[in-house]
Amino acid sequence: MTDIIAADIGGTNARFARASLDAKGVPTLGTVRKYKVADYPSLQSCWAAFAEDEQKAGDGDLPRAASIAFATAIGRDVIKLTNSNWVIRADTLADDIGVDTVRLVNDFEAVGHAVSRLPAENLPLLFGEDRPFPTDGGVTILGPGTGLGVAMIAYDQGRPHVIATEGGHLDFAPLDPIEEKILSYLRDKFLRVSTERIVSGPGLNYIYKALATIGHDRVVLMEDPELWQAALDGSDEFARRALDRFCLCYGSVAGDLALAHGPHSVVLAGGLTQRMGDFLQQSGFHTRFKAKGRFESLMAGVPIRLAVHDEIGLFGAAAAFREI
């Protein structure tokens, strides 16, 4: 067994846990500790808080190896998180947090590593044909959170190669007059409207406000968590309308990405998608996913699965460590 610290650093929350990896690189996570990114000026200060909490719990010194998933592009000397003010210097990070070895991955690259190791029962089928991942070909992985995460697993003779992408930053493509108006509304706020402005946690609020503006409707303004709850439980009819539109856009984007990666299989991941549960299956998601003109019959059969795991980012970050 190999003991490490796994970390999943998003725009809103930072999660840490000890992890033990077996010979096949499948992780077992210890106690998960979560911190608000906005409460700490840097990763180092948040790491120190985690280390202190571990000491208080009687778990002793931290392992001297870490695998950290970040919600941004990896590979630069200076890493700036997409949706927070934290800045990470890759060449000094190991010393900064007091480890000997550190592995850095994109957050949805980590999810890709998780998906490649999850058992079948953690990948239930939502839509399409019930067939396994391809022996040769791509698996598209995406999910809305603070932003829109996108990754790909490229299988070569059954061996998975996880590829990080920034597919969430593609241009949003409206498919009907309502979405044209939503796009116009957002262009007044942003010069360029990417898919994650709409298909993300904050995206539901943009849709909600845009629909109210378009229809000259009076609505109650809500923070993102409150709006999501109202939409999911149906307590606010207009919030539910926004969620209906969100699912349409989510399906369109998922279909576009599947076409780009090779439409073999798709996995939807993340806490928001898990919360959407049965509603997603009853929505227009799949209709939009397969609405790709001459490729509609091909898209209809593409398996779309849900990755079910309470801490998939941490699980994936830990799994990625074996790739060093």
mmCIF file of N, CA and C in Angstrom, residues 153-210:
data_model
loop_
_atom_site.group_PDB
_atom_site.id
_atom_site.type_symbol
_atom_site.label_atom_id
_atom_site.label_comp_id
_atom_site.label_asym_id
_atom_site.label_seq_id
_atom_site.Cartn_x
_atom_site.Cartn_y
_atom_site.Cartn_z
ATOM 1 N N ILE A 153 -11.199 10.023 -21.602
ATOM 2 C CA ILE A 153 -10.372 8.814 -21.477
ATOM 3 C C ILE A 153 -10.237 8.235 -22.877
ATOM 4 N N ALA A 154 -9.012 8.122 -23.358
ATOM 5 C CA ALA A 154 -8.749 7.494 -24.652
ATOM 6 C C ALA A 154 -8.272 6.065 -24.394
ATOM 7 N N TYR A 155 -9.093 5.104 -24.783
ATOM 8 C CA TYR A 155 -8.724 3.698 -24.600
ATOM 9 C C TYR A 155 -7.953 3.196 -25.821
ATOM 10 N N ASP A 156 -6.833 2.552 -25.558
ATOM 11 C CA ASP A 156 -5.992 1.966 -26.599
ATOM 12 C C ASP A 156 -5.761 0.509 -26.217
ATOM 13 N N GLN A 157 -6.417 -0.396 -26.943
ATOM 14 C CA GLN A 157 -6.365 -1.827 -26.637
ATOM 15 C C GLN A 157 -6.705 -2.090 -25.164
ATOM 16 N N GLY A 158 -7.712 -1.390 -24.702
ATOM 17 C CA GLY A 158 -8.207 -1.579 -23.350
ATOM 18 C C GLY A 158 -7.491 -0.798 -22.272
ATOM 19 N N ARG A 159 -6.389 -0.158 -22.623
ATOM 20 C CA ARG A 159 -5.646 0.613 -21.619
ATOM 21 C C ARG A 159 -6.114 2.064 -21.637
ATOM 22 N N PRO A 160 -6.510 2.610 -20.465
ATOM 23 C CA PRO A 160 -7.015 3.984 -20.438
ATOM 24 C C PRO A 160 -5.905 5.021 -20.372
ATOM 25 N N HIS A 161 -6.033 6.049 -21.182
ATOM 26 C CA HIS A 161 -5.143 7.213 -21.131
ATOM 27 C C HIS A 161 -6.034 8.432 -20.846
ATOM 28 N N VAL A 162 -5.866 9.030 -19.692
ATOM 29 C CA VAL A 162 -6.713 10.151 -19.296
ATOM 30 C C VAL A 162 -6.134 11.450 -19.834
ATOM 31 N N ILE A 163 -6.994 12.245 -20.470
ATOM 32 C CA ILE A 163 -6.569 13.483 -21.121
ATOM 33 C C ILE A 163 -7.352 14.653 -20.526
ATOM 34 N N ALA A 164 -6.623 15.618 -19.999
ATOM 35 C CA ALA A 164 -7.263 16.833 -19.479
ATOM 36 C C ALA A 164 -7.661 17.727 -20.645
ATOM 37 N N THR A 165 -8.782 18.399 -20.518
ATOM 38 C CA THR A 165 -9.206 19.363 -21.543
ATOM 39 C C THR A 165 -9.782 20.602 -20.849
ATOM 40 N N GLU A 166 -9.984 21.640 -21.624
ATOM 41 C CA GLU A 166 -10.707 22.826 -21.157
ATOM 42 C C GLU A 166 -11.948 23.017 -22.022
ATOM 43 N N GLY A 167 -12.642 21.904 -22.254
ATOM 44 C CA GLY A 167 -13.826 21.927 -23.111
ATOM 45 C C GLY A 167 -14.958 22.780 -22.590
ATOM 46 N N GLY A 168 -14.947 23.081 -21.295
ATOM 47 C CA GLY A 168 -15.982 23.938 -20.745
ATOM 48 C C GLY A 168 -15.908 25.370 -21.224
ATOM 49 N N HIS A 169 -14.782 25.722 -21.867
ATOM 50 C CA HIS A 169 -14.596 27.098 -22.322
ATOM 51 C C HIS A 169 -14.832 27.265 -23.824
ATOM 52 N N LEU A 170 -15.454 26.249 -24.452
ATOM 53 C CA LEU A 170 -15.883 26.414 -25.836
ATOM 54 C C LEU A 170 -17.014 27.431 -25.900
ATOM 55 N N ASP A 171 -17.203 28.023 -27.070
ATOM 56 C CA ASP A 171 -18.302 28.980 -27.246
ATOM 57 C C ASP A 171 -19.652 28.286 -27.086
ATOM 58 N N PHE A 172 -20.578 28.954 -26.429
ATOM 59 C CA PHE A 172 -21.935 28.423 -26.319
ATOM 60 C C PHE A 172 -22.663 28.588 -27.647
ATOM 61 N N ALA A 173 -23.349 27.532 -28.085
ATOM 62 C CA ALA A 173 -24.075 27.548 -29.359
ATOM 63 C C ALA A 173 -25.574 27.407 -29.107
ATOM 64 N N PRO A 174 -26.356 28.474 -29.236
ATOM 65 C CA PRO A 174 -27.806 28.389 -29.022
ATOM 66 C C PRO A 174 -28.482 27.582 -30.126
ATOM 67 N N LEU A 175 -29.569 26.891 -29.752
ATOM 68 C CA LEU A 175 -30.266 26.043 -30.720
ATOM 69 C C LEU A 175 -31.708 26.464 -30.973
ATOM 70 N N ASP A 176 -32.192 27.469 -30.275
ATOM 71 C CA ASP A 176 -33.552 27.945 -30.546
ATOM 72 C C ASP A 176 -33.623 29.434 -30.200
ATOM 73 N N PRO A 177 -34.732 30.099 -30.527
ATOM 74 C CA PRO A 177 -34.819 31.550 -30.285
ATOM 75 C C PRO A 177 -34.655 31.946 -28.818
ATOM 76 N N ILE A 178 -35.111 31.105 -27.889
ATOM 77 C CA ILE A 178 -34.954 31.440 -26.472
ATOM 78 C C ILE A 178 -33.474 31.472 -26.104
ATOM 79 N N GLU A 179 -32.736 30.481 -26.568
ATOM 80 C CA GLU A 179 -31.301 30.460 -26.264
ATOM 81 C C GLU A 179 -30.556 31.583 -26.973
ATOM 82 N N GLU A 180 -31.043 31.993 -28.131
ATOM 83 C CA GLU A 180 -30.462 33.163 -28.790
ATOM 84 C C GLU A 180 -30.606 34.387 -27.878
ATOM 85 N N LYS A 181 -31.768 34.512 -27.236
ATOM 86 C CA LYS A 181 -32.001 35.656 -26.354
ATOM 87 C C LYS A 181 -31.205 35.536 -25.056
ATOM 88 N N ILE A 182 -31.049 34.313 -24.555
ATOM 89 C CA ILE A 182 -30.204 34.102 -23.372
ATOM 90 C C ILE A 182 -28.767 34.498 -23.694
ATOM 91 N N LEU A 183 -28.307 34.096 -24.874
ATOM 92 C CA LEU A 183 -26.954 34.447 -25.299
ATOM 93 C C LEU A 183 -26.800 35.965 -25.408
ATOM 94 N N SER A 184 -27.796 36.624 -25.979
ATOM 95 C CA SER A 184 -27.740 38.081 -26.110
ATOM 96 C C SER A 184 -27.704 38.750 -24.739
ATOM 97 N N TYR A 185 -28.493 38.233 -23.803
ATOM 98 C CA TYR A 185 -28.508 38.754 -22.428
ATOM 99 C C TYR A 185 -27.118 38.641 -21.803
ATOM 100 N N LEU A 186 -26.474 37.503 -21.988
ATOM 101 C CA LEU A 186 -25.160 37.288 -21.384
ATOM 102 C C LEU A 186 -24.061 38.073 -22.092
ATOM 103 N N ARG A 187 -24.254 38.353 -23.367
ATOM 104 C CA ARG A 187 -23.250 39.146 -24.081
ATOM 105 C C ARG A 187 -23.200 40.580 -23.578
ATOM 106 N N ASP A 188 -24.247 41.031 -22.933
ATOM 107 C CA ASP A 188 -24.208 42.346 -22.311
ATOM 108 C C ASP A 188 -23.347 42.342 -21.054
ATOM 109 N N LYS A 189 -23.074 41.145 -20.525
ATOM 110 C CA LYS A 189 -22.275 41.011 -19.311
ATOM 111 C C LYS A 189 -20.865 40.507 -19.594
ATOM 112 N N PHE A 190 -20.734 39.678 -20.623
ATOM 113 C CA PHE A 190 -19.443 39.094 -20.972
ATOM 114 C C PHE A 190 -19.226 39.251 -22.471
ATOM 115 N N LEU A 191 -18.035 39.646 -22.839
ATOM 116 C CA LEU A 191 -17.748 39.810 -24.264
ATOM 117 C C LEU A 191 -17.899 38.487 -24.996
ATOM 118 N N ARG A 192 -17.411 37.420 -24.353
ATOM 119 C CA ARG A 192 -17.483 36.080 -24.932
ATOM 120 C C ARG A 192 -18.239 35.177 -23.970
ATOM 121 N N VAL A 193 -19.201 34.430 -24.487
ATOM 122 C CA VAL A 193 -20.016 33.556 -23.643
ATOM 123 C C VAL A 193 -19.614 32.105 -23.908
ATOM 124 N N SER A 194 -18.952 31.507 -22.928
ATOM 125 C CA SER A 194 -18.547 30.109 -23.043
ATOM 126 C C SER A 194 -19.657 29.199 -22.535
ATOM 127 N N THR A 195 -19.527 27.918 -22.810
ATOM 128 C CA THR A 195 -20.550 26.969 -22.384
ATOM 129 C C THR A 195 -20.701 26.958 -20.866
ATOM 130 N N GLU A 196 -19.599 27.175 -20.123
ATOM 131 C CA GLU A 196 -19.720 27.083 -18.672
ATOM 132 C C GLU A 196 -20.408 28.299 -18.050
ATOM 133 N N ARG A 197 -20.621 29.354 -18.812
ATOM 134 C CA ARG A 197 -21.431 30.462 -18.296
ATOM 135 C C ARG A 197 -22.884 30.013 -18.113
ATOM 136 N N ILE A 198 -23.266 28.977 -18.836
ATOM 137 C CA ILE A 198 -24.650 28.500 -18.803
ATOM 138 C C ILE A 198 -24.736 27.120 -18.148
ATOM 139 N N VAL A 199 -23.864 26.204 -18.537
ATOM 140 C CA VAL A 199 -23.888 24.847 -17.979
ATOM 141 C C VAL A 199 -22.879 24.773 -16.833
ATOM 142 N N SER A 200 -23.303 25.257 -15.678
ATOM 143 C CA SER A 200 -22.489 25.252 -14.459
ATOM 144 C C SER A 200 -23.409 25.600 -13.301
ATOM 145 N N GLY A 201 -22.894 25.512 -12.088
ATOM 146 C CA GLY A 201 -23.696 25.905 -10.936
ATOM 147 C C GLY A 201 -24.217 27.321 -11.045
ATOM 148 N N PRO A 202 -23.347 28.316 -11.267
ATOM 149 C CA PRO A 202 -23.823 29.693 -11.438
ATOM 150 C C PRO A 202 -24.665 29.889 -12.696
ATOM 151 N N GLY A 203 -24.512 28.985 -13.683
ATOM 152 C CA GLY A 203 -25.242 29.122 -14.939
ATOM 153 C C GLY A 203 -26.748 29.084 -14.772
ATOM 154 N N LEU A 204 -27.224 28.310 -13.792
ATOM 155 C CA LEU A 204 -28.673 28.253 -13.575
ATOM 156 C C LEU A 204 -29.218 29.633 -13.232
ATOM 157 N N ASN A 205 -28.463 30.393 -12.449
ATOM 158 C CA ASN A 205 -28.923 31.734 -12.074
ATOM 159 C C ASN A 205 -28.920 32.670 -13.280
ATOM 160 N N TYR A 206 -27.928 32.524 -14.151
ATOM 161 C CA TYR A 206 -27.916 33.345 -15.363
ATOM 162 C C TYR A 206 -29.136 33.029 -16.234
ATOM 163 N N ILE A 207 -29.456 31.745 -16.359
ATOM 164 C CA ILE A 207 -30.631 31.356 -17.138
ATOM 165 C C ILE A 207 -31.900 31.919 -16.508
ATOM 166 N N TYR A 208 -31.995 31.790 -15.206
ATOM 167 C CA TYR A 208 -33.154 32.262 -14.435
ATOM 168 C C TYR A 208 -33.385 33.759 -14.669
ATOM 169 N N LYS A 209 -32.321 34.539 -14.535
ATOM 170 C CA LYS A 209 -32.435 35.988 -14.713
ATOM 171 C C LYS A 209 -32.684 36.360 -16.169
ATOM 172 N N ALA A 210 -32.058 35.621 -17.080
ATOM 173 C CA ALA A 210 -32.256 35.902 -18.503
ATOM 174 C C ALA A 210 -33.699 35.645 -18.909
#
